[in-house]
Amino acid sequence: MTEEPDISLLRPYLMTSGRAQPVDQSLEIEAQVMTSRLGAASHPKLTFERQEIVSLCRNTMSVAEVAAMLGLHIGVARVLVADLAELGYVVVRRPGTHNSHDLGMIERVIRGLEAIH
């Protein structure tokens, strides 16, 4: 059973409250996301999609990997992750120049992006 087009377009809109840009517009898709203690403790009170992200990020992963694992558009994942970070439910480690040569991280981001297609 496939979703009707109107419903599949409405779901991301509802998840992000109609926002296309994250509260932190500089959030990179390769940024590493990890659940905080507050996020783990607040898990039952979160909406379904946010619960999924908090559960997934118990193991550190990039924003791109979160999008791929949950089948979300990368823009939707950025909005949700930025919201969770602003509330303290996840910790975001931003890529620095020292990470630009981390081949393992680059390969994980590429695999995450490929999984989105």
PDB file of C-alpha atoms in Angstrom:
ATOM      1  CA  MET A   1       0.000   0.000   0.000  1.00  0.00           C
ATOM      2  CA  THR A   2       1.503   3.318  -1.036  1.00  0.00           C
ATOM      3  CA  GLU A   3       0.795   6.611   0.628  1.00  0.00           C
ATOM      4  CA  GLU A   4      -1.333   9.072  -1.262  1.00  0.00           C
ATOM      5  CA  PRO A   5       0.735  12.007  -2.596  1.00  0.00           C
ATOM      6  CA  ASP A   6      -1.132  14.595  -0.509  1.00  0.00           C
ATOM      7  CA  ILE A   7      -0.437  12.669   2.702  1.00  0.00           C
ATOM      8  CA  SER A   8       3.254  12.035   1.923  1.00  0.00           C
ATOM      9  CA  LEU A   9       3.801  15.769   1.312  1.00  0.00           C
ATOM     10  CA  LEU A  10       1.888  16.784   4.420  1.00  0.00           C
ATOM     11  CA  ARG A  11       3.845  14.607   6.866  1.00  0.00           C
ATOM     12  CA  PRO A  12       7.185  16.512   6.638  1.00  0.00           C
ATOM     13  CA  TYR A  13       5.287  19.798   6.886  1.00  0.00           C
ATOM     14  CA  LEU A  14       3.629  18.631  10.097  1.00  0.00           C
ATOM     15  CA  MET A  15       6.858  17.237  11.592  1.00  0.00           C
ATOM     16  CA  THR A  16       8.600  20.593  11.221  1.00  0.00           C
ATOM     17  CA  SER A  17       5.575  22.786  11.981  1.00  0.00           C
ATOM     18  CA  GLY A  18       5.831  24.112   8.440  1.00  0.00           C
ATOM     19  CA  ARG A  19       9.441  25.262   8.788  1.00  0.00           C
ATOM     20  CA  ALA A  20      11.885  24.626   5.961  1.00  0.00           C
ATOM     21  CA  GLN A  21      14.925  26.051   7.769  1.00  0.00           C
ATOM     22  CA  PRO A  22      16.376  24.771  11.050  1.00  0.00           C
ATOM     23  CA  VAL A  23      16.715  27.112  14.026  1.00  0.00           C
ATOM     24  CA  ASP A  24      20.473  26.723  13.493  1.00  0.00           C
ATOM     25  CA  GLN A  25      20.805  27.325   9.772  1.00  0.00           C
ATOM     26  CA  SER A  26      24.513  26.495   9.873  1.00  0.00           C
ATOM     27  CA  LEU A  27      23.884  22.869  10.947  1.00  0.00           C
ATOM     28  CA  GLU A  28      25.978  20.737   8.618  1.00  0.00           C
ATOM     29  CA  ILE A  29      24.747  17.381   7.308  1.00  0.00           C
ATOM     30  CA  GLU A  30      28.003  15.808   8.477  1.00  0.00           C
ATOM     31  CA  ALA A  31      27.622  17.126  12.043  1.00  0.00           C
ATOM     32  CA  GLN A  32      27.680  14.289  14.566  1.00  0.00           C
ATOM     33  CA  VAL A  33      24.608  13.906  16.782  1.00  0.00           C
ATOM     34  CA  MET A  34      24.472  12.109  20.133  1.00  0.00           C
ATOM     35  CA  THR A  35      21.618  11.764  22.622  1.00  0.00           C
ATOM     36  CA  SER A  36      22.131  13.682  25.854  1.00  0.00           C
ATOM     37  CA  ARG A  37      21.132  12.469  29.317  1.00  0.00           C
ATOM     38  CA  LEU A  38      18.197  14.880  29.205  1.00  0.00           C
ATOM     39  CA  GLY A  39      17.141  13.431  25.837  1.00  0.00           C
ATOM     40  CA  ALA A  40      17.286   9.875  27.144  1.00  0.00           C
ATOM     41  CA  ALA A  41      15.254  10.837  30.228  1.00  0.00           C
ATOM     42  CA  SER A  42      12.708  12.810  28.168  1.00  0.00           C
ATOM     43  CA  HIS A  43      12.273  10.139  25.478  1.00  0.00           C
ATOM     44  CA  PRO A  44       8.719   9.088  26.510  1.00  0.00           C
ATOM     45  CA  LYS A  45       7.465  12.694  26.369  1.00  0.00           C
ATOM     46  CA  LEU A  46       8.705  13.425  22.840  1.00  0.00           C
ATOM     47  CA  THR A  47       6.731  13.180  19.613  1.00  0.00           C
ATOM     48  CA  PHE A  48       7.202  10.024  17.559  1.00  0.00           C
ATOM     49  CA  GLU A  49       9.781  11.396  15.107  1.00  0.00           C
ATOM     50  CA  ARG A  50      11.786  13.048  17.853  1.00  0.00           C
ATOM     51  CA  GLN A  51      11.708   9.807  19.857  1.00  0.00           C
ATOM     52  CA  GLU A  52      13.138   8.004  16.833  1.00  0.00           C
ATOM     53  CA  ILE A  53      16.006  10.488  16.529  1.00  0.00           C
ATOM     54  CA  VAL A  54      16.793  10.347  20.252  1.00  0.00           C
ATOM     55  CA  SER A  55      16.788   6.522  20.086  1.00  0.00           C
ATOM     56  CA  LEU A  56      18.978   6.396  16.979  1.00  0.00           C
ATOM     57  CA  CYS A  57      21.499   8.874  18.317  1.00  0.00           C
ATOM     58  CA  ARG A  58      22.339   6.800  21.359  1.00  0.00           C
ATOM     59  CA  ASN A  59      25.007   5.731  18.895  1.00  0.00           C
ATOM     60  CA  THR A  60      26.623   8.842  17.465  1.00  0.00           C
ATOM     61  CA  MET A  61      25.735   9.467  13.819  1.00  0.00           C
ATOM     62  CA  SER A  62      25.667  12.297  11.329  1.00  0.00           C
ATOM     63  CA  VAL A  63      22.596  14.323  10.435  1.00  0.00           C
ATOM     64  CA  ALA A  64      22.775  12.690   6.970  1.00  0.00           C
ATOM     65  CA  GLU A  65      22.712   9.231   8.564  1.00  0.00           C
ATOM     66  CA  VAL A  66      19.705  10.202  10.710  1.00  0.00           C
ATOM     67  CA  ALA A  67      17.864  11.275   7.552  1.00  0.00           C
ATOM     68  CA  ALA A  68      18.758   8.053   5.752  1.00  0.00           C
ATOM     69  CA  MET A  69      17.891   5.746   8.657  1.00  0.00           C
ATOM     70  CA  LEU A  70      14.486   7.370   9.146  1.00  0.00           C
ATOM     71  CA  GLY A  71      13.727   7.911   5.471  1.00  0.00           C
ATOM     72  CA  LEU A  72      13.460  11.669   5.952  1.00  0.00           C
ATOM     73  CA  HIS A  73      14.364  14.452   3.552  1.00  0.00           C
ATOM     74  CA  ILE A  74      17.692  15.923   4.691  1.00  0.00           C
ATOM     75  CA  GLY A  75      16.049  19.317   5.282  1.00  0.00           C
ATOM     76  CA  VAL A  76      13.468  17.770   7.611  1.00  0.00           C
ATOM     77  CA  ALA A  77      16.194  15.938   9.523  1.00  0.00           C
ATOM     78  CA  ARG A  78      18.166  19.183   9.912  1.00  0.00           C
ATOM     79  CA  VAL A  79      15.105  20.983  11.323  1.00  0.00           C
ATOM     80  CA  LEU A  80      14.310  18.186  13.788  1.00  0.00           C
ATOM     81  CA  VAL A  81      17.919  17.683  14.936  1.00  0.00           C
ATOM     82  CA  ALA A  82      18.424  21.440  15.394  1.00  0.00           C
ATOM     83  CA  ASP A  83      15.224  21.617  17.469  1.00  0.00           C
ATOM     84  CA  LEU A  84      16.368  18.723  19.649  1.00  0.00           C
ATOM     85  CA  ALA A  85      19.793  20.321  20.098  1.00  0.00           C
ATOM     86  CA  GLU A  86      18.285  23.663  21.073  1.00  0.00           C
ATOM     87  CA  LEU A  87      16.190  21.893  23.736  1.00  0.00           C
ATOM     88  CA  GLY A  88      19.234  19.976  25.007  1.00  0.00           C
ATOM     89  CA  TYR A  89      17.955  16.523  23.995  1.00  0.00           C
ATOM     90  CA  VAL A  90      20.906  15.873  21.691  1.00  0.00           C
ATOM     91  CA  VAL A  91      24.475  17.123  21.553  1.00  0.00           C
ATOM     92  CA  VAL A  92      25.835  18.159  18.166  1.00  0.00           C
ATOM     93  CA  ARG A  93      29.547  17.985  17.451  1.00  0.00           C
ATOM     94  CA  ARG A  94      30.337  20.292  14.575  1.00  0.00           C
ATOM     95  CA  PRO A  95      32.896  19.292  11.973  1.00  0.00           C
ATOM     96  CA  GLY A  96      36.168  21.127  12.268  1.00  0.00           C
ATOM     97  CA  THR A  97      39.141  21.290  10.037  1.00  0.00           C
ATOM     98  CA  HIS A  98      40.632  18.283  11.837  1.00  0.00           C
ATOM     99  CA  ASN A  99      37.663  16.166  10.676  1.00  0.00           C
ATOM    100  CA  SER A 100      38.127  17.101   7.025  1.00  0.00           C
ATOM    101  CA  HIS A 101      40.668  14.287   6.726  1.00  0.00           C
ATOM    102  CA  ASP A 102      38.671  11.686   8.695  1.00  0.00           C
ATOM    103  CA  LEU A 103      37.987   9.152   5.945  1.00  0.00           C
ATOM    104  CA  GLY A 104      35.713   7.049   8.157  1.00  0.00           C
ATOM    105  CA  MET A 105      33.431  10.020   8.806  1.00  0.00           C
ATOM    106  CA  ILE A 106      33.432  10.991   5.146  1.00  0.00           C
ATOM    107  CA  GLU A 107      32.508   7.437   4.116  1.00  0.00           C
ATOM    108  CA  ARG A 108      29.659   7.320   6.688  1.00  0.00           C
ATOM    109  CA  VAL A 109      28.256  10.602   5.376  1.00  0.00           C
ATOM    110  CA  ILE A 110      28.461   9.350   1.784  1.00  0.00           C
ATOM    111  CA  ARG A 111      26.682   6.095   2.707  1.00  0.00           C
ATOM    112  CA  GLY A 112      24.010   8.107   4.504  1.00  0.00           C
ATOM    113  CA  LEU A 113      23.487  10.366   1.520  1.00  0.00           C
ATOM    114  CA  GLU A 114      23.335   7.411  -0.866  1.00  0.00           C
ATOM    115  CA  ALA A 115      20.701   5.762   1.318  1.00  0.00           C
ATOM    116  CA  ILE A 116      18.483   8.832   0.997  1.00  0.00           C
ATOM    117  CA  HIS A 117      18.104   8.248  -2.752  1.00  0.00           C
TER     118      HIS A 117
END
